[in-house]
XYZ file of C-alpha atoms in Angstrom:
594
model
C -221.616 56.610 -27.215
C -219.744 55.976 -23.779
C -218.996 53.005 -22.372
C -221.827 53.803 -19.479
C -224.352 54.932 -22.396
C -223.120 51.433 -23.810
C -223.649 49.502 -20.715
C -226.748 50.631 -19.660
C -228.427 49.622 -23.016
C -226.975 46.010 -22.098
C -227.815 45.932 -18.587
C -231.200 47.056 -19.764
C -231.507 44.666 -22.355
C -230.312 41.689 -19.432
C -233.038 43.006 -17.006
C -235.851 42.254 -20.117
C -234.324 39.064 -21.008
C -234.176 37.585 -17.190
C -236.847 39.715 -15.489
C -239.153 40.317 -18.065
C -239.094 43.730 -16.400
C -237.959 47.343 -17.678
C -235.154 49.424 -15.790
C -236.123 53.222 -16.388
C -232.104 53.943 -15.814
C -228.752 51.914 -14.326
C -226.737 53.697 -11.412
C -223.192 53.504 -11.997
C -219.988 54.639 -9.826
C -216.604 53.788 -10.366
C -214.890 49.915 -9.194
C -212.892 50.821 -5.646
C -209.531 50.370 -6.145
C -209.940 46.697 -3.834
C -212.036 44.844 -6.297
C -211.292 43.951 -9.725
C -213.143 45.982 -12.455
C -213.992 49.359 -14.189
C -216.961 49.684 -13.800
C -219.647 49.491 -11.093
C -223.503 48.621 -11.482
C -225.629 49.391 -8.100
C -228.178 46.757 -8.087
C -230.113 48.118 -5.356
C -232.516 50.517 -7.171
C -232.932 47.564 -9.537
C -234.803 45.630 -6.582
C -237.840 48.824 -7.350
C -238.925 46.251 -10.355
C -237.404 43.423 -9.915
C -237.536 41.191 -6.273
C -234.992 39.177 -4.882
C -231.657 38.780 -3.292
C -229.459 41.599 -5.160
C -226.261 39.609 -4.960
C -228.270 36.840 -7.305
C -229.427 39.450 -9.480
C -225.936 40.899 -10.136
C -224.431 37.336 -10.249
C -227.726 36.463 -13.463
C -226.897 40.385 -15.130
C -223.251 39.456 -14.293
C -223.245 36.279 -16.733
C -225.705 37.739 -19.256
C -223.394 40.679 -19.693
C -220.241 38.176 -19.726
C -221.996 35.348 -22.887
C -223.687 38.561 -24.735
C -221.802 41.783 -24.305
C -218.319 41.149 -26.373
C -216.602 44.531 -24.165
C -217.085 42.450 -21.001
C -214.134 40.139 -20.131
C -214.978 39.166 -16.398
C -217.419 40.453 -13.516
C -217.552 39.636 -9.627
C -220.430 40.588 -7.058
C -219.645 42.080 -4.306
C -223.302 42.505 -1.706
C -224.840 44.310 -4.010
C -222.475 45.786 -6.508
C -221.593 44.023 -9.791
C -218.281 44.841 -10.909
C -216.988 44.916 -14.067
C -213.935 44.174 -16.463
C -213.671 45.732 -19.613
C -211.806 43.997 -22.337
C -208.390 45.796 -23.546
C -209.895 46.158 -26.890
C -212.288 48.262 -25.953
C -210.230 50.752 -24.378
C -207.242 50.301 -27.184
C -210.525 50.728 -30.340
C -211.463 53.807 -27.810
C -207.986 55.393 -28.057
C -207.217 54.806 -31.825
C -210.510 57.189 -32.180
C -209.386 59.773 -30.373
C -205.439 60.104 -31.455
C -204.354 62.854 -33.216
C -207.663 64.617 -32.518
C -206.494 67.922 -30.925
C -209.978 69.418 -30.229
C -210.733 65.685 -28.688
C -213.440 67.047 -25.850
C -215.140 69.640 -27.705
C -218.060 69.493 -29.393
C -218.232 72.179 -32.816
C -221.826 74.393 -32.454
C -224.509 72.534 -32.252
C -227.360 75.038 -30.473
C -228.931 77.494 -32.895
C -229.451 79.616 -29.297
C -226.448 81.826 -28.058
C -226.246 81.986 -24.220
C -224.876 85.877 -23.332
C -222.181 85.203 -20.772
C -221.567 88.900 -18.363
C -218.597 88.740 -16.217
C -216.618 91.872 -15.030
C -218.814 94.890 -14.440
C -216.469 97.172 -13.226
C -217.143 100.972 -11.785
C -214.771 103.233 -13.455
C -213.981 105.213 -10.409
C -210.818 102.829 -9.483
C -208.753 99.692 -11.110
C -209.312 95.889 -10.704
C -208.657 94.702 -8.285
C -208.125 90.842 -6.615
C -212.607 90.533 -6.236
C -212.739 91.926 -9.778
C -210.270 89.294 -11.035
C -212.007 86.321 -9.500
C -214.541 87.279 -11.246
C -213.283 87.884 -14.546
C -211.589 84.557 -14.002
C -215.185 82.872 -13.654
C -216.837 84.688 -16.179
C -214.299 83.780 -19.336
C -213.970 80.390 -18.564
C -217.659 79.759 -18.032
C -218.109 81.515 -21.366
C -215.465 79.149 -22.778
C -216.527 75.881 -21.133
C -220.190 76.318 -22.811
C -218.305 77.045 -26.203
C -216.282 73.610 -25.814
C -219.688 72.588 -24.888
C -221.034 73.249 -28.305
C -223.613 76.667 -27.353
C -222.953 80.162 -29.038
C -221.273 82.219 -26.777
C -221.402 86.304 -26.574
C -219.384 87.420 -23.821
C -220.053 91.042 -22.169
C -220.329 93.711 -19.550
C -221.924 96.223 -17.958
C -219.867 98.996 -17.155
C -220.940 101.105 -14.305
C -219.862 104.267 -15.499
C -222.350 106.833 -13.754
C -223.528 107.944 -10.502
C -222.416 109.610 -6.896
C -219.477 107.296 -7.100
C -218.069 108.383 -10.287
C -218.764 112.469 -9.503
C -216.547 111.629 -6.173
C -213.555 110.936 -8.495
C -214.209 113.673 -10.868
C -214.653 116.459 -8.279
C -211.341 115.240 -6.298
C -209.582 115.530 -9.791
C -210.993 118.515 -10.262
C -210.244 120.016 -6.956
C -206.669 118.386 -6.619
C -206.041 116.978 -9.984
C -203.975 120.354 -11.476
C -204.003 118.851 -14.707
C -202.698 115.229 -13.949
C -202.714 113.088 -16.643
C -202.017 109.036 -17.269
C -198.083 108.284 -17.609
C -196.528 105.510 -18.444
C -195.782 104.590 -15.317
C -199.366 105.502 -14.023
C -202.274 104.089 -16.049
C -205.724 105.660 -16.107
C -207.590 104.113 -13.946
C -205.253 104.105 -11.086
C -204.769 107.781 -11.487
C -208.858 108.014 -11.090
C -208.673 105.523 -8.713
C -206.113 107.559 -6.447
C -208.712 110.630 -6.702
C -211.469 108.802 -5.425
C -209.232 107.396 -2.540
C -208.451 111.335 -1.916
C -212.074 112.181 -1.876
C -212.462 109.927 1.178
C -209.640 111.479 2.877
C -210.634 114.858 2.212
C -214.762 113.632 3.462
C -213.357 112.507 6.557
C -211.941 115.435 7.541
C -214.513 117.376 7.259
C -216.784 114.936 8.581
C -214.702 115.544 11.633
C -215.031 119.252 11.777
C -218.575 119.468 11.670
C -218.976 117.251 14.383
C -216.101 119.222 16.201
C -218.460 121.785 15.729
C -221.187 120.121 17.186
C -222.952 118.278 14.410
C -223.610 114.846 14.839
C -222.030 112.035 13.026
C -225.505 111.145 10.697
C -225.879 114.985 9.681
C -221.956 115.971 9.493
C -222.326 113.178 6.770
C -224.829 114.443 4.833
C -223.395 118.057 5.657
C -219.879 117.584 3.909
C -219.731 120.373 2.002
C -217.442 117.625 -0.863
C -220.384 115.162 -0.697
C -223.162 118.227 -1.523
C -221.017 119.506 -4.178
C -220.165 115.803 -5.359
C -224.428 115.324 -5.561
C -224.625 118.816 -7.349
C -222.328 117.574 -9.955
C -224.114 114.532 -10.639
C -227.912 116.375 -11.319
C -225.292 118.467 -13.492
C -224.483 115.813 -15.753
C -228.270 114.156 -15.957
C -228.879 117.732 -16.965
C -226.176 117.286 -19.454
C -223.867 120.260 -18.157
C -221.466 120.532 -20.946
C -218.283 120.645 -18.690
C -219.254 118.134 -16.570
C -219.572 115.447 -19.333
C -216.907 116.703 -21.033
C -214.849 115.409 -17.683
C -216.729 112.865 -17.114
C -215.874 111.201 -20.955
C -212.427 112.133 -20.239
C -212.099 110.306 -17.053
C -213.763 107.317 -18.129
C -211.702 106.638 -21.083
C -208.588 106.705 -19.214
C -210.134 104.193 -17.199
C -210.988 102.196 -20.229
C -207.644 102.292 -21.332
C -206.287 101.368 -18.406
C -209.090 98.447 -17.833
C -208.205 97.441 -21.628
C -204.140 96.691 -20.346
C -205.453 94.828 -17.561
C -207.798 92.251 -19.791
C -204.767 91.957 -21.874
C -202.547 90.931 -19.003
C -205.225 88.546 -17.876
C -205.964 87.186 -21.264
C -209.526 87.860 -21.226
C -211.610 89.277 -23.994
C -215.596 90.788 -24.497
C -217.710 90.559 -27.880
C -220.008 93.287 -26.614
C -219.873 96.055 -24.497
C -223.144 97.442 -22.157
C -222.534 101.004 -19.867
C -225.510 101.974 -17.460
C -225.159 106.135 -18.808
C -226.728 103.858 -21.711
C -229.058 101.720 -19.762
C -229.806 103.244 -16.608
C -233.238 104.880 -18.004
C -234.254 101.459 -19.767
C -236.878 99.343 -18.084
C -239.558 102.198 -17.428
C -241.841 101.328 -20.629
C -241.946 97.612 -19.058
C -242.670 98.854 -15.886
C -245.637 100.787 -16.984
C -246.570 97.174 -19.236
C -246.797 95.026 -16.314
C -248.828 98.192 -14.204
C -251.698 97.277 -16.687
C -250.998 93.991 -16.841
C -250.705 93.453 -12.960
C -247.115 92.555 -12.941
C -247.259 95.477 -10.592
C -249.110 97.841 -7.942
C -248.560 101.235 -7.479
C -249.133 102.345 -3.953
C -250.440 105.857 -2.885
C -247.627 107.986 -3.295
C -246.519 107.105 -7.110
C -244.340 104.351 -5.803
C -244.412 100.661 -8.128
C -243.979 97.915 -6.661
C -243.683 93.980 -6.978
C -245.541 92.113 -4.971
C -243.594 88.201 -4.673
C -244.973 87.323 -1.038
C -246.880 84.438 -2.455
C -243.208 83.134 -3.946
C -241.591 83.369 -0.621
C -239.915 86.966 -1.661
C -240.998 90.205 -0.510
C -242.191 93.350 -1.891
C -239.624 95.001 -4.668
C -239.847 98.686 -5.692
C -239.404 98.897 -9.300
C -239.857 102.122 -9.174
C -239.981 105.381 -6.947
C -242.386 107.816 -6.071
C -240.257 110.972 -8.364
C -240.491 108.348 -10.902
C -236.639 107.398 -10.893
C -235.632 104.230 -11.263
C -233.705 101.850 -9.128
C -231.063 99.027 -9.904
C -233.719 96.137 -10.636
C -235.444 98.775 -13.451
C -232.266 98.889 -15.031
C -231.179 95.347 -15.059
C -234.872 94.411 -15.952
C -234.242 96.852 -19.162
C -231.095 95.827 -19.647
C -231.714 92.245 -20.148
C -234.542 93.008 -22.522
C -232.186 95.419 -24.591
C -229.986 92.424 -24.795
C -232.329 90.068 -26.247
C -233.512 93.240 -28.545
C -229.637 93.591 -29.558
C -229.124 89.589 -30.291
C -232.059 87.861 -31.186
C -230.656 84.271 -31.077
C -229.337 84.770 -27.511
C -231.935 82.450 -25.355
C -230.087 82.343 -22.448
C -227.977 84.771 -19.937
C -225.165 84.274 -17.138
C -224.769 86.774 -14.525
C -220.965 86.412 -12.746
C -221.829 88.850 -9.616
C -220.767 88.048 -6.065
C -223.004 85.883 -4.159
C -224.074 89.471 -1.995
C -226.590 89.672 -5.078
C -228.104 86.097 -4.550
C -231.714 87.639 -3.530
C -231.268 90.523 -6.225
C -230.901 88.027 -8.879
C -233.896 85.380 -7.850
C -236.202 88.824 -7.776
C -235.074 89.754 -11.544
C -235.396 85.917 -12.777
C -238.788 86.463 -11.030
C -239.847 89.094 -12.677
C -238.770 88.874 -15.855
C -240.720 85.581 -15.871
C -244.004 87.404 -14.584
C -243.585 89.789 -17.405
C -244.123 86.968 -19.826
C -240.541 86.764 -20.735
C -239.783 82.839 -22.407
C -236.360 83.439 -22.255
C -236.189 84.075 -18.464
C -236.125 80.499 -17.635
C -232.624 80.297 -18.803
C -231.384 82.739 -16.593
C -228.728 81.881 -14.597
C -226.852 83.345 -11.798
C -223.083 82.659 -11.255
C -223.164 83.619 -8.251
C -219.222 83.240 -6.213
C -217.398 83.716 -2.982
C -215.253 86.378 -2.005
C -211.565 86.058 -2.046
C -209.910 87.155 0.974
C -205.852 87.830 1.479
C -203.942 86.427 4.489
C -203.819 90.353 5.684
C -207.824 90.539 5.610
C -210.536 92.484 4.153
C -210.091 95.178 1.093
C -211.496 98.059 0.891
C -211.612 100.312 -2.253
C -212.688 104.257 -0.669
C -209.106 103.573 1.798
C -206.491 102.457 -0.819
C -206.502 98.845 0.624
C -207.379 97.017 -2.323
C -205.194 94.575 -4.067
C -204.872 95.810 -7.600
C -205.301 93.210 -10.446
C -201.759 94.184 -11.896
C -199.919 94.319 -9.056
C -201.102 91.290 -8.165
C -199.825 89.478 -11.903
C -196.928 91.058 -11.537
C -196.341 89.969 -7.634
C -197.231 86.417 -9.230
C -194.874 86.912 -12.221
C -192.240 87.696 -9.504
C -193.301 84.541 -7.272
C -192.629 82.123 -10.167
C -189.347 83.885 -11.180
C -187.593 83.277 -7.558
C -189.150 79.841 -6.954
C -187.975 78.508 -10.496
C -184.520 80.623 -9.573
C -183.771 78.624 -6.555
C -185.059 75.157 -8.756
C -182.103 76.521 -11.252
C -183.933 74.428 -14.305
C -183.638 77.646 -16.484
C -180.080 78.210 -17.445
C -180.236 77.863 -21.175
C -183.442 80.355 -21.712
C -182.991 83.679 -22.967
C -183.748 86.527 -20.555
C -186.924 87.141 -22.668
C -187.775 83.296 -22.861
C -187.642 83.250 -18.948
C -189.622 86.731 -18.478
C -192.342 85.005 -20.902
C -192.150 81.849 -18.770
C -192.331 83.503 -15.400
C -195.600 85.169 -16.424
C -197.483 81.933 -18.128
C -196.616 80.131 -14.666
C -197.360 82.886 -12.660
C -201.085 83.717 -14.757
C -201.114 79.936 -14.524
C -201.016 79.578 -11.020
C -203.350 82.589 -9.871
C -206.201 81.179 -12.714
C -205.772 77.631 -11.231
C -205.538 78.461 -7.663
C -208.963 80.332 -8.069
C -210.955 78.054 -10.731
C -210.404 75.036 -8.892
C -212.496 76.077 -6.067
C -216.328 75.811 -6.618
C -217.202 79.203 -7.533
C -219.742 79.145 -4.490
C -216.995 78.614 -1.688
C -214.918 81.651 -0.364
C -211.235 81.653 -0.772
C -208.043 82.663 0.998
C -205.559 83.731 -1.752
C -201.532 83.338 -0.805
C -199.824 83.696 -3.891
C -196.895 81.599 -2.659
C -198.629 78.462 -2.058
C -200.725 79.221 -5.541
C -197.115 78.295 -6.895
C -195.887 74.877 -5.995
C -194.700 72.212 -8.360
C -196.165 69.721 -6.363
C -199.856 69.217 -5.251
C -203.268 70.494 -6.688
C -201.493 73.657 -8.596
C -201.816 75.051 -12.291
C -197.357 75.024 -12.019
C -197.329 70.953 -11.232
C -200.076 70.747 -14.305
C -197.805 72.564 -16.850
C -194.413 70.975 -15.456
C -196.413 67.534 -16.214
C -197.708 69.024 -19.814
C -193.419 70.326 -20.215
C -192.129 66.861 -19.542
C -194.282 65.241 -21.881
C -193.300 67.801 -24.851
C -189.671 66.610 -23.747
C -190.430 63.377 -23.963
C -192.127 63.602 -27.519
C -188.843 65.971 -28.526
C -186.507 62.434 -27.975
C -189.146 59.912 -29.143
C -189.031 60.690 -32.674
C -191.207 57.954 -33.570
C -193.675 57.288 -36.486
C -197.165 57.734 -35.730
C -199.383 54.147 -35.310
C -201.364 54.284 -38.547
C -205.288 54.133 -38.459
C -204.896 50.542 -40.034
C -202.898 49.545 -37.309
C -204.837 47.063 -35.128
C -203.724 48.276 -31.361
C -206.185 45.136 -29.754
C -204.387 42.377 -31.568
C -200.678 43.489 -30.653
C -201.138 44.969 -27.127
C -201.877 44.329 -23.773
C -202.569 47.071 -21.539
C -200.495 47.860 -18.199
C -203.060 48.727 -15.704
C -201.225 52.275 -15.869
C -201.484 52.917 -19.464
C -205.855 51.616 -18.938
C -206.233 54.140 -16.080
C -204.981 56.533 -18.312
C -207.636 55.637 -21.341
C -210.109 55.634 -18.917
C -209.350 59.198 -17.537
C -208.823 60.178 -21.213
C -212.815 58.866 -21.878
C -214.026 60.916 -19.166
C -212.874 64.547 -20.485
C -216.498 64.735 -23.315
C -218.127 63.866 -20.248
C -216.475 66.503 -18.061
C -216.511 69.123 -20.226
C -220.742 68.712 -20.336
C -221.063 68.750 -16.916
C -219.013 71.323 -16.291
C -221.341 73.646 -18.760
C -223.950 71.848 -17.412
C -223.199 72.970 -14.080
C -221.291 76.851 -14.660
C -218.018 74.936 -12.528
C -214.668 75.389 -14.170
C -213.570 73.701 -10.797
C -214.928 70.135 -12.776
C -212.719 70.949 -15.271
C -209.299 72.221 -13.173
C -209.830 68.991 -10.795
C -210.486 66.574 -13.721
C -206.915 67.855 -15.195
C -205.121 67.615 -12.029
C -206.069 63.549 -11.681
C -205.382 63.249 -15.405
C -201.764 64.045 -14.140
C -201.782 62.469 -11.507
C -202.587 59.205 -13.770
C -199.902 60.011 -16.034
C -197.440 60.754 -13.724
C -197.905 56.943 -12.012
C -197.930 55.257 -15.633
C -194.323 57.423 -16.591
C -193.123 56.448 -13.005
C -194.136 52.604 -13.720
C -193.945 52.113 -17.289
C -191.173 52.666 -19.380
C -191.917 54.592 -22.302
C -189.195 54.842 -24.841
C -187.560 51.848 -23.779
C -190.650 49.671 -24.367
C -190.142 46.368 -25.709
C -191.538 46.521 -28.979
C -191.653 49.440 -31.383
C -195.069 49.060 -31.448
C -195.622 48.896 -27.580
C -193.099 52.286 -27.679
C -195.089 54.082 -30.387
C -198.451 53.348 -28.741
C -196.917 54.865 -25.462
C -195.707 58.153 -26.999
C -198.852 58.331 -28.569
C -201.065 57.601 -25.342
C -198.420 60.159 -23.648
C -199.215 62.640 -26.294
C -202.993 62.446 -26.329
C -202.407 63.133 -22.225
C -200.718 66.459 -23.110
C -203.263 67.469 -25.901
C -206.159 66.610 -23.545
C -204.585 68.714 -20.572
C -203.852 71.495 -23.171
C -207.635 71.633 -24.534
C -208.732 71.498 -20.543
C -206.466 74.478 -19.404
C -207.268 76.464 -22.812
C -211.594 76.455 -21.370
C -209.564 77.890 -18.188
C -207.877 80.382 -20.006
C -204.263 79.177 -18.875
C -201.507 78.611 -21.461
C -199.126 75.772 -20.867
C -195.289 75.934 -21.867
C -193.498 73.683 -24.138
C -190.580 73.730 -21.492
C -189.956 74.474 -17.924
């Protein structure tokens, strides 16, 4: 139980005992930094059941809490806020529980439902690039957050892998290509992805020349002879035109290949694997259930539609008048296959750009008119793009920031910022190379989770490395220090029978610190509670911030007992661990030293 789970029983309990009244629940907020405390009760929503002056009611719940409650060493009233003190040994019995716990935070499984986590999506007509990575970013840590959490967690993707897009890279490679293959030096998915930049080019052009010939813009466009022969080639391959798959397989799995380098690079992983080639006739048979069912209306020409005016929507075609299905068809399918595929999932996440916001209330919607229990745990992560300090990408001109380039240009960033700190001169060249990349990954993971997923973001990958302020590098120089400080302490551990409360009284440094510590459980819920890995990245950053103050203000191995000095290692230790377990739900890796 927390100390606030704790407290509120007590305030509860002094509310019964003075008022003869019952609280329903106790507002707290944390003591400001003026007024002596740790802890904050609002009396004001008490005066809803119980009448008078609310600096006499905290002053009566005050002195209750003070002759009954043996955690509470003192409390002051200020208007109507009752503050606070917490006795040492509460904080000191807190600690001793959580030492030498190095999953402290996490809770083991504990739902018998899985929640299916889909993050990535890519279209394999180009590499990842800086959107794709935010992302990605969002997605695995999400998925790891309601882990920690204690859920079930299936992680996945829906590869778009078919469709006008794709035949514009095939028939460029097919026209240009002359046999091209990946290299070493050129992974798969960038060579597709320079093909379907080419096809653009090559559009353009002749775009140009039909209207030079007198065509206007709109029919020149639909006149290219590329983009007929690129729609030819896909009816080709739903026709199952032997070449054309057999080009189209080949093409995607050098994408795949190259996608899989990428993941590794990131340090992201899947459990399960969805492509729309797969999916992208799924959903019919549900569309003709909810016709007789009245899910949906078919209007004169063979269309199907969803009629949500009454819910504030519009009307959605589900399906159109040849029969063919659209996007929400599939993704209605698709989630259905899913549940089909893992029974004990009861619960999805959606990472997709917040450009899909309306898309993804109209599937939620439906899926819930078609009777669907599980569609109630839906959620949508939906995010912000991430713009550069040189503007806008775009994919069809070759502007794009590619998702390797991009580690590597962070890689780089690290290696000539801790160059001109000169901190690394007795590393190995392959110690520093490993180093430059965890604080590099480090950086461009932190710089992005610790944004609310919702907000947009500028991205300059030299301020995303700075060893002081809000960044992932001044969070692992803090977690470095500390190993360096355990490598000199060599001191024994403080036993479990050691009483801490009877030998110790706590700096105001070292009880910020415990108090931060108690809030990670806590964090870590919301957080999963709330699909924010920015809870999580902000939590760790004042963590460090409160351990930084206590190491500048409290000596640690020259403490003057050996007690006092093995309680502080330990306390400094359980820091470390705590910002470890945070940054490992972020998927960033800390170094031992810097």
């Amino acid at each position: 139980m927390t100390l606030q789970e704790t407290l509120e029983l007590h305030v509860k309990a002094a509310i019964k005992a003075l008022f003869q009244a019952e609280l329903e629940s106790v507002e707290f907020q944390a003591t400001r930094k003026e007024f002596a405390g740790d802890v904050t009760v609002v009396v004001f929503p008490m005066l809803r059941v119980v009448k008078g002056n609310p600096v006499v009611i905290g002053e009566q719940v005050g002195q209750y809490l003070l002759d009954n409650v043996e955690l509470v060493k003192g409390f002051n009233v200020v208007k109507g806020f009752l503050n606070i003190e917490i006795s040492d040994s509460y904080y000191l019995d807190f600690f001793t529980s959580i030492k030498g716990n190095d999953a402290y935070g996490f809770v083991d499984q504990k739902d018998d439902k899985a929640v299916m986590v889909e993050y990535s999506s890519p279209n394999t007509n180009k590499p990842l690039h800086l959107g794709h990575v935010r992302n990605v970013l969002l997605g695995y840590s999400v998925a790891e957050i309601l882990k920690a959490s204690g859920k079930k967690v299936y992680k996945t993707q829906i590869i778009n892998d078919r469709g006008i897009h794709i035949c514009k890279s095939m028939l460029a490679y097919q026209k240009f290509g002359q046999n091209e293959t990946p290299t070493e030096d050129l992974k798969g998915d960038k060579l597709v992805g320079n093909y379907y930049v080419k096809f653009d080019k090559e559009y353009k052009s002749e775009i140009s020349e039909l209207m030079a010939q007198g065509q206007s813009e709109e029919d020149a466009k639909k006149n290219a002879p590329l983009l007929v022969e690129a729609q030819q080639m896909l009816l080709k391959w739903e026709a199952g035109d032997e070449d054309v798959v057999a080009l189209w397989k080949k093409m995607n799995q050098w994408v795949y290949d190259g996608f899989d380098v990428t993941y590794k690079n990131i340090g992201v992983d899947f459990d399960t694997y969805y492509y729309e080639s797969n999916t992208y006739l799924l959903g019919k048979e549900f569309v003709a259930e909810g016709l007789k069912t009245g899910v949906f209306e078919q209007d004169a020409d063979g269309s199907v539609w969803c009629d949500l005016t009454e819910d504030g929507l519009d009307r959605k075609i589900v399906l159109r008048a040849d029969g063919t299905a659209v996007y929400m068809t599939q993704d209605i399918g698709t989630a259905i296959q899913r549940i089909k595929d893992y029974p004990d999932v009861g619960g999805m996440v959606y990472t997709v750009g917040n450009e899909q916001d309306y898309h993804f209330k109209v599937l939620f919607l439906i899926l819930k008119k078609l009777g669907f229990d599980w569609a109630k745990n839906l959620f949508h992560l939906s995010y912000g793009m991430v713009d550069l300090p040189s503007g806008k990408m775009k994919s069809r001109e070759g502007t794009v920031v590619d998702a390797d380039d991009l580690i590597q240009e962070m890689a780089d960033t690290a290696e000539d910022i801790s160059k001109e700190l000169g901190k690394l001169e007795e590393y190995s060249e392959e110690e520093k190379q490993t180093l430059y990349k965890t604080i590099g990954l480090g950086a461009l993971k932190y710089y992005i989770l610790k944004v609310d997923p919702k907000k947009r973001i500028l991205f300059d990958p030299k301020e995303s490395i700075d060893f002081q302020g809000n960044t992932g590098a001044f969070i692992q120089y803090t977690y470095a220090r500390i190993q360096s400080i355990l490598r000199k302490a060599n001191v024994d551990d403080i036993g479990a029978s050691t009483s801490l409360s009877d030998h110790i009284t706590l700096h105001e440094k070292e009880k910020q610190l415990i108090k931060q510590l108690e809030q990670f459980p806590v964090i870590i819920q919301n957080a999963a509670e709330q699909h924010s890995p920015a809870l999580i990245a902000n939590y760790t950053y004042d963590l460090v911030k409160d351990f930084n103050s206590f190491y500048q203000n409290v000596s640690i191995l020259g403490a003057d007992s050996d007690l006092e000095k093995n309680f502080r290692v330990a306390l400094s230790k359980t820091v470390s661990q705590t910002i470890k377990n945070a940054f490992k739900v972020l998927g960033i890796e800390v170094p031992e030293r810097m």
